[in-house]
Amino acid sequence: MEMGDIPPSREILKTTLAVAWPSVLESFFVNLAGMVDTIMVGTMGSYAIAAVGLTIQPKMLGLALFLSLNVAVSAIVARRKGAGDRESANRVVRMCLLITLGMTALTSAVFVAFAGPIVRLVGSQPDTHEYAVEYLQIIMGGQVFNTVSLVLNAAQRGAGNTRIAMVTNLISNVVNVIFNYLLIGGNLGFPELGVRGAAIATVLGTVCACALSIASVLRKDSFINLRSVKGWLPERQSVKSIGNVWSSSLVEQVCLRIGFLLFSMTVARLGTTELAAHQIGSNMMSMSFSFGDGLSVAAITLIGQSLGRQRPDMAKIYGSVCQRLGLCCACVMGFIYFFFGKEIFLLYSNDPVILDYGAMIMRILSVVLFMQIEQVVQFGCLRGAGDTKFTALVSFISVTFIRPGASWLLCYPIGLGLMGAWLGTALDQLVRFLLTFFRFRKGNWTKLKL
């Protein structure tokens, strides 16, 4: 294809789907495993669902450094792949792997040592505190397997090898579910460990993921092959690019985690039953998020590679195609959630109070997920171009202030309770959608250099 030529629409769609479907499937199975986790833990009662739910935002705050670094890895590797610079791409991955190992040792030590105060801060109750502390300590104590797998999979996605990351996470989730069955309830002669068993099962799954991820970057035929280069530092321009994208992504992640943490604290004050219902609803929101997340990964890869080839026109086209695919996914998920929401909640609990909350949550979510999926894909488009300063600003405005502020106002002074929290979530999603929509349409993100 000559410079400036635009391939037929069918070819563009085929290319987009080839990159997107493994990422969508991967994200879906990751969230499906979380859903199965919650269902299995839920057999012990509402307190167990609430205990595990309390640890989610602290855990994600601990992962903020790594998730932001992985955005930089994917974006820069995609650019280098588009430019055909394999040497630079592998040096970038090597350096980021070293950084990941050092940061993991530090964050694991802090979270294990201070798990008690952290869980108390996010609103644990007497019936959930001990379980939440133990779960958080096990998860964060074994997180090195997760963080190494995350950075290597981020590199593979940037190179367009989304199937590798999909297979890695699929096998990891299968292992997680199997050991959930064996360790939560004590089946087939294994000890009955309850919430602790769910945490151990998660770590065992990440051990498998880590082993598979490492194996994938040692293959000679792979674009990402850590044995293909010597030295651990890339050229100065790549180091500068990593710093710029990582710092902006880190600010974004911190804003997200602070906002979600404040939001979780608001919901936790409502009580254990409300928190359990909210956690189930959050599981369902994660399921719809998985479609946007998978398409976001595809957008980062396709846009980064297009800009690396000096094809901003193709970057815009791939971004638009990913957004249209996201809208199709939203239509299907919205239909399922609106008409079968209460039946889905029955998989988790038969508590009539939780089911009543569930019907309300799913009706709101069936509308919210349209904005959610689209804004997640638009965030991916901007991140793929390296426009992470803008995405950080949007997260700062919407997630750090609008979601927790509006949720608190609607929950308590106005008195809507749990419904108020979900209406606050809807407002946050609307603001993020509008801001990223107009940013994408303006097109200045195609001119950024990495």
XYZ file of C-alpha atoms in Angstrom:
450
model
C 0.000 0.000 0.000
C 1.494 3.367 -1.012
C 1.732 6.266 1.438
C -1.617 8.034 1.491
C -3.650 5.109 0.152
C -6.573 4.066 2.328
C -7.464 0.358 2.196
C -11.073 -0.786 1.575
C -13.487 -0.577 4.494
C -13.717 -4.372 4.679
C -9.933 -4.662 5.063
C -9.890 -1.979 7.783
C -12.635 -3.783 9.698
C -10.843 -7.122 9.283
C -7.573 -5.661 10.610
C -9.354 -4.030 13.554
C -11.190 -7.225 14.481
C -8.003 -9.305 14.182
C -6.344 -7.136 16.849
C -9.481 -6.464 18.893
C -11.150 -9.847 19.375
C -8.339 -11.439 21.444
C -8.188 -8.332 23.654
C -11.966 -8.219 24.099
C -12.049 -11.929 24.886
C -9.132 -11.583 27.293
C -10.731 -8.700 29.171
C -14.083 -10.519 29.211
C -12.572 -13.671 30.743
C -10.601 -11.659 33.305
C -13.833 -10.045 34.458
C -15.745 -13.326 34.168
C -13.215 -14.864 36.560
C -13.875 -11.966 38.944
C -17.599 -12.614 38.618
C -17.126 -16.328 39.376
C -14.878 -15.347 42.302
C -17.658 -13.230 43.771
C -20.307 -15.914 43.180
C -18.162 -18.555 44.906
C -17.274 -16.259 47.804
C -20.952 -15.297 48.041
C -21.831 -18.820 49.154
C -20.412 -17.818 52.559
C -22.736 -14.834 52.895
C -22.960 -11.077 52.260
C -20.064 -10.371 54.639
C -17.659 -12.323 52.386
C -18.724 -10.442 49.237
C -18.327 -7.152 51.103
C -14.908 -8.147 52.517
C -13.479 -8.954 49.091
C -15.098 -5.827 47.642
C -13.395 -3.636 50.244
C -9.961 -4.677 48.985
C -10.529 -3.804 45.314
C -9.722 -0.092 45.416
C -6.695 -0.415 47.759
C -5.392 -3.193 45.501
C -5.884 -1.054 42.401
C -4.192 1.893 44.118
C -1.205 -0.377 44.718
C -1.206 -1.283 41.020
C -1.411 2.354 39.832
C 2.362 2.614 39.262
C 2.340 -0.523 37.137
C -0.825 0.172 35.149
C 0.478 3.629 34.206
C 3.859 2.194 33.198
C 2.084 -0.391 31.048
C 0.264 2.359 29.127
C 3.668 3.819 28.257
C 5.045 0.405 27.282
C 2.131 -0.367 24.936
C 2.136 3.083 23.309
C 5.911 3.225 22.736
C 6.258 -0.390 21.565
C 3.402 0.227 19.105
C 5.196 3.295 17.732
C 8.486 1.377 17.406
C 6.687 -1.528 15.733
C 5.152 0.869 13.215
C 8.605 2.351 12.554
C 10.178 -1.132 12.291
C 12.612 -0.469 15.181
C 12.728 -3.823 17.005
C 15.965 -3.066 18.881
C 14.566 0.053 20.562
C 11.282 -1.677 21.429
C 13.048 -4.529 23.244
C 15.336 -2.178 25.149
C 12.253 -0.289 26.332
C 10.670 -3.527 27.561
C 13.871 -4.649 29.323
C 14.191 -1.377 31.219
C 10.507 -1.340 32.207
C 10.785 -4.926 33.475
C 13.598 -3.900 35.839
C 11.582 -0.908 37.047
C 8.580 -3.184 37.635
C 10.560 -5.603 39.817
C 11.918 -2.794 41.998
C 8.538 -1.110 42.451
C 6.822 -4.421 43.211
C 9.162 -5.175 46.122
C 8.373 -1.784 47.648
C 4.604 -1.754 47.191
C 4.181 -5.356 48.362
C 6.039 -4.629 51.599
C 3.960 -1.521 52.316
C 0.566 -3.121 51.655
C 1.316 -6.291 53.625
C 2.581 -4.296 56.605
C -0.274 -1.773 56.652
C -3.196 -3.884 55.403
C -5.151 -3.367 58.646
C -5.172 0.451 58.643
C -5.754 0.518 54.861
C -8.867 -1.688 55.065
C -10.155 0.269 58.073
C -9.716 3.493 56.090
C -11.951 2.281 53.249
C -14.786 1.471 55.641
C -14.510 -2.104 56.928
C -17.128 -3.217 59.449
C -16.508 -5.592 62.413
C -17.887 -8.522 60.403
C -15.668 -7.829 57.359
C -12.403 -6.372 58.705
C -10.423 -9.516 59.496
C -11.336 -11.244 56.228
C -10.561 -8.154 54.138
C -7.138 -7.728 55.792
C -6.150 -11.338 55.174
C -7.328 -11.217 51.551
C -5.406 -7.991 50.833
C -2.193 -9.287 52.438
C -2.183 -12.473 50.364
C -3.002 -10.711 47.087
C -0.424 -7.954 47.524
C 2.190 -10.291 48.978
C 2.118 -12.355 45.788
C 1.660 -9.524 43.315
C 5.128 -9.848 41.710
C 3.758 -12.568 39.424
C 0.927 -10.275 38.384
C 3.047 -7.161 37.760
C 5.651 -8.999 35.669
C 2.901 -10.584 33.586
C 1.192 -7.201 33.145
C 4.260 -5.413 31.759
C 5.200 -8.238 29.377
C 1.630 -8.558 28.110
C 1.470 -4.768 27.633
C 4.547 -5.014 25.400
C 3.020 -7.853 23.399
C -0.189 -5.887 22.882
C 1.765 -2.868 21.647
C 3.454 -5.146 19.111
C 0.035 -6.395 17.998
C 0.391 -9.839 19.615
C -2.924 -9.651 21.431
C -3.517 -13.408 21.184
C -0.546 -14.117 23.463
C -1.987 -11.936 26.229
C -5.421 -13.540 25.714
C -4.105 -17.112 26.075
C -2.006 -16.144 29.093
C -4.942 -14.623 30.954
C -7.380 -17.331 29.897
C -5.188 -20.078 31.375
C -4.576 -17.955 34.475
C -8.327 -17.511 35.017
C -9.038 -21.221 34.560
C -6.433 -22.020 37.235
C -7.967 -19.362 39.483
C -11.486 -20.801 39.158
C -10.303 -24.386 39.722
C -8.496 -23.481 42.933
C -11.459 -21.338 44.016
C -13.553 -24.507 43.889
C -10.905 -26.522 45.759
C -9.946 -23.987 48.445
C -12.991 -21.819 49.227
C -15.316 -24.673 50.170
C -12.687 -27.384 50.773
C -13.570 -29.782 47.957
C -11.798 -32.998 46.836
C -9.849 -33.261 50.062
C -8.453 -29.710 50.033
C -8.740 -27.546 53.187
C -11.730 -25.221 53.521
C -10.082 -21.769 53.580
C -12.992 -19.471 52.679
C -11.933 -15.920 51.763
C -8.270 -16.855 52.266
C -8.708 -19.655 49.708
C -10.060 -17.181 47.136
C -6.941 -15.020 47.585
C -4.566 -17.986 47.271
C -6.388 -19.150 44.128
C -5.942 -15.703 42.565
C -2.203 -15.723 43.276
C -1.812 -19.234 41.856
C -3.503 -18.038 38.669
C -1.034 -15.150 38.343
C 1.890 -17.564 38.826
C 0.764 -19.417 35.698
C 0.246 -16.148 33.822
C 3.740 -14.983 34.748
C 5.376 -18.193 33.529
C 3.532 -18.022 30.192
C 4.329 -14.314 29.725
C 8.036 -14.881 30.321
C 8.042 -17.780 27.859
C 6.396 -15.559 25.213
C 9.214 -12.967 25.284
C 11.967 -15.573 24.926
C 10.773 -16.845 21.532
C 13.124 -15.960 18.680
C 10.309 -15.394 16.171
C 8.561 -12.814 18.377
C 8.951 -9.047 17.783
C 9.326 -8.782 21.556
C 12.298 -11.033 22.375
C 14.333 -9.971 25.402
C 17.244 -12.175 24.352
C 17.593 -10.372 21.015
C 19.312 -7.273 22.477
C 22.076 -6.538 24.945
C 21.944 -3.808 27.555
C 19.050 -2.562 29.647
C 18.738 1.097 28.622
C 17.095 2.278 25.366
C 18.164 5.410 23.489
C 17.592 8.815 25.080
C 14.454 9.620 23.056
C 12.715 6.435 24.241
C 13.677 7.089 27.866
C 12.248 10.603 27.553
C 9.078 9.253 25.926
C 8.604 6.677 28.693
C 8.982 9.405 31.316
C 6.489 11.712 29.627
C 3.797 9.105 29.007
C 4.333 7.301 32.338
C 4.184 10.483 34.440
C 0.919 11.601 32.834
C -0.554 8.087 33.052
C 0.505 7.853 36.697
C -1.279 11.098 37.511
C -4.337 9.683 35.756
C -4.155 6.392 37.661
C -3.707 8.149 40.998
C -6.696 10.403 40.246
C -8.744 7.339 39.309
C -7.783 5.423 42.447
C -8.332 8.342 44.820
C -11.725 8.985 43.246
C -12.755 5.328 43.351
C -11.452 5.029 46.916
C -13.533 8.011 48.073
C -16.503 6.576 46.199
C -16.043 3.164 47.881
C -15.847 4.806 51.304
C -19.139 6.588 50.580
C -20.854 3.303 49.688
C -19.282 1.373 52.588
C -20.962 3.730 55.058
C -24.378 2.563 53.818
C -23.927 -0.885 55.442
C -22.833 -4.453 54.658
C -25.941 -5.416 52.647
C -25.770 -2.289 50.499
C -22.033 -2.802 49.986
C -22.617 -6.413 48.921
C -25.284 -5.345 46.402
C -22.988 -2.595 45.162
C -20.107 -5.060 44.767
C -22.288 -7.341 42.633
C -23.320 -4.339 40.534
C -19.652 -3.361 40.185
C -18.948 -6.889 38.932
C -21.563 -6.398 36.221
C -20.152 -2.976 35.362
C -16.733 -4.622 34.993
C -18.246 -7.133 32.583
C -19.512 -4.345 30.316
C -16.228 -2.488 30.805
C -14.371 -5.526 29.443
C -15.712 -4.884 25.933
C -14.589 -1.269 25.993
C -11.270 -2.254 27.549
C -10.554 -4.838 24.849
C -11.354 -2.360 22.082
C -9.266 0.240 23.913
C -6.258 -2.096 23.714
C -6.872 -2.522 19.988
C -7.085 1.265 19.578
C -3.764 1.791 21.392
C -2.068 -0.794 19.162
C -3.550 0.288 15.818
C -3.261 4.022 16.445
C 0.285 3.751 17.820
C 1.436 1.683 14.839
C -0.314 3.994 12.354
C 1.359 7.068 13.830
C 4.690 5.201 13.830
C 4.217 4.751 10.061
C 3.377 8.488 9.732
C -0.269 7.722 8.901
C -2.441 9.998 11.084
C -5.323 9.480 8.641
C -5.332 5.739 9.379
C -5.058 6.433 13.112
C -8.313 8.420 12.969
C -10.025 5.740 10.911
C -9.025 2.904 13.255
C -10.144 4.975 16.243
C -13.565 5.559 14.696
C -13.984 1.879 13.807
C -13.156 0.829 17.387
C -15.765 3.255 18.697
C -18.449 1.908 16.362
C -17.674 -1.639 17.454
C -17.983 -0.439 21.059
C -21.440 0.947 20.329
C -22.533 -2.431 18.930
C -21.311 -4.156 22.109
C -23.148 -1.595 24.257
C -26.438 -2.293 22.474
C -26.203 -6.032 23.198
C -25.106 -5.609 26.841
C -27.694 -2.904 27.494
C -30.497 -5.194 26.288
C -29.318 -8.082 28.500
C -28.883 -5.940 31.608
C -32.214 -4.137 31.257
C -34.373 -7.224 30.757
C -32.446 -9.868 32.737
C -30.721 -7.847 35.462
C -32.567 -9.358 38.424
C -31.994 -12.905 37.137
C -28.263 -12.174 36.902
C -28.231 -10.985 40.535
C -29.834 -14.292 41.549
C -26.553 -16.008 40.599
C -24.920 -14.179 43.513
C -27.567 -14.027 46.209
C -31.236 -14.776 46.921
C -31.465 -12.105 49.623
C -34.651 -10.141 48.687
C -33.104 -6.820 49.771
C -30.035 -7.385 47.584
C -32.282 -8.425 44.678
C -34.332 -5.229 44.982
C -31.137 -3.181 44.928
C -29.967 -5.278 41.988
C -33.000 -4.477 39.839
C -32.397 -0.753 40.393
C -28.654 -0.992 39.702
C -29.077 -2.960 36.489
C -31.632 -0.526 35.074
C -29.244 2.371 35.640
C -26.288 0.357 34.334
C -28.115 -0.605 31.120
C -28.026 3.103 30.184
C -24.667 4.026 31.718
C -22.737 1.313 29.863
C -23.257 3.119 26.526
C -21.242 6.083 27.822
C -18.868 3.785 29.702
C -17.828 1.645 26.732
C -17.500 4.595 24.365
C -15.398 6.722 26.726
C -13.105 3.764 27.517
C -12.448 3.264 23.794
C -11.874 7.010 23.315
C -9.402 6.987 26.209
C -7.566 4.162 24.421
C -7.407 6.194 21.209
C -5.840 9.150 23.012
C -3.435 6.984 25.014
C -2.258 5.230 21.852
C -1.199 8.644 20.538
C 0.512 9.532 23.827
C -2.104 12.160 24.759
C -1.988 11.038 28.389
C -1.857 14.550 29.849
C -5.390 15.160 28.617
C -6.677 11.791 29.854
C -5.110 12.555 33.245
C -6.903 15.913 33.348
C -10.244 14.291 32.497
C -9.783 11.672 35.225
C -8.817 14.382 37.708
C -11.956 16.395 37.000
C -14.479 13.587 36.653
C -13.356 10.646 38.780
C -11.549 12.455 41.597
C -14.217 15.111 42.142
C -17.472 14.597 40.242
C -18.112 10.893 41.002
C -17.400 10.896 44.777
C -18.811 14.403 45.272
C -22.063 13.776 43.425
C -22.439 10.310 44.985
C -22.001 11.625 48.533
C -24.467 14.461 47.876
C -27.080 12.107 46.410
C -26.520 9.346 48.988
C -26.714 11.356 52.193
C -27.934 14.992 52.081
C -30.509 14.214 49.368
C -31.138 10.770 50.897
C -31.191 8.483 47.840
C -28.890 5.914 49.437
C -27.371 3.337 47.076
C -29.305 4.747 44.099
C -27.483 8.043 44.671
C -24.119 6.316 44.355
C -25.076 4.856 40.980
C -26.501 8.144 39.708
C -23.182 9.764 40.696
C -21.436 7.074 38.649
C -23.670 7.896 35.684
C -22.732 11.575 35.889
C -19.019 10.689 35.968
C -19.351 8.492 32.868
C -21.248 11.218 31.005
C -18.581 13.843 31.696
C -15.748 11.517 30.644
C -17.596 10.559 27.474
C -18.242 14.160 26.400
C -14.717 15.415 27.109
C -12.952 12.555 25.286
C -15.454 12.629 22.405
C -14.684 16.258 21.553
C -10.936 15.739 22.072
C -10.892 12.835 19.614
C -12.913 14.734 17.028
C -10.562 17.743 17.218
C -7.656 15.535 16.068
C -4.678 17.371 17.617
C -3.590 14.122 19.299
C -2.281 12.844 15.936
C 0.545 15.419 16.022
C 2.200 14.237 19.255
C 5.735 12.782 19.054
C 6.945 9.775 21.032
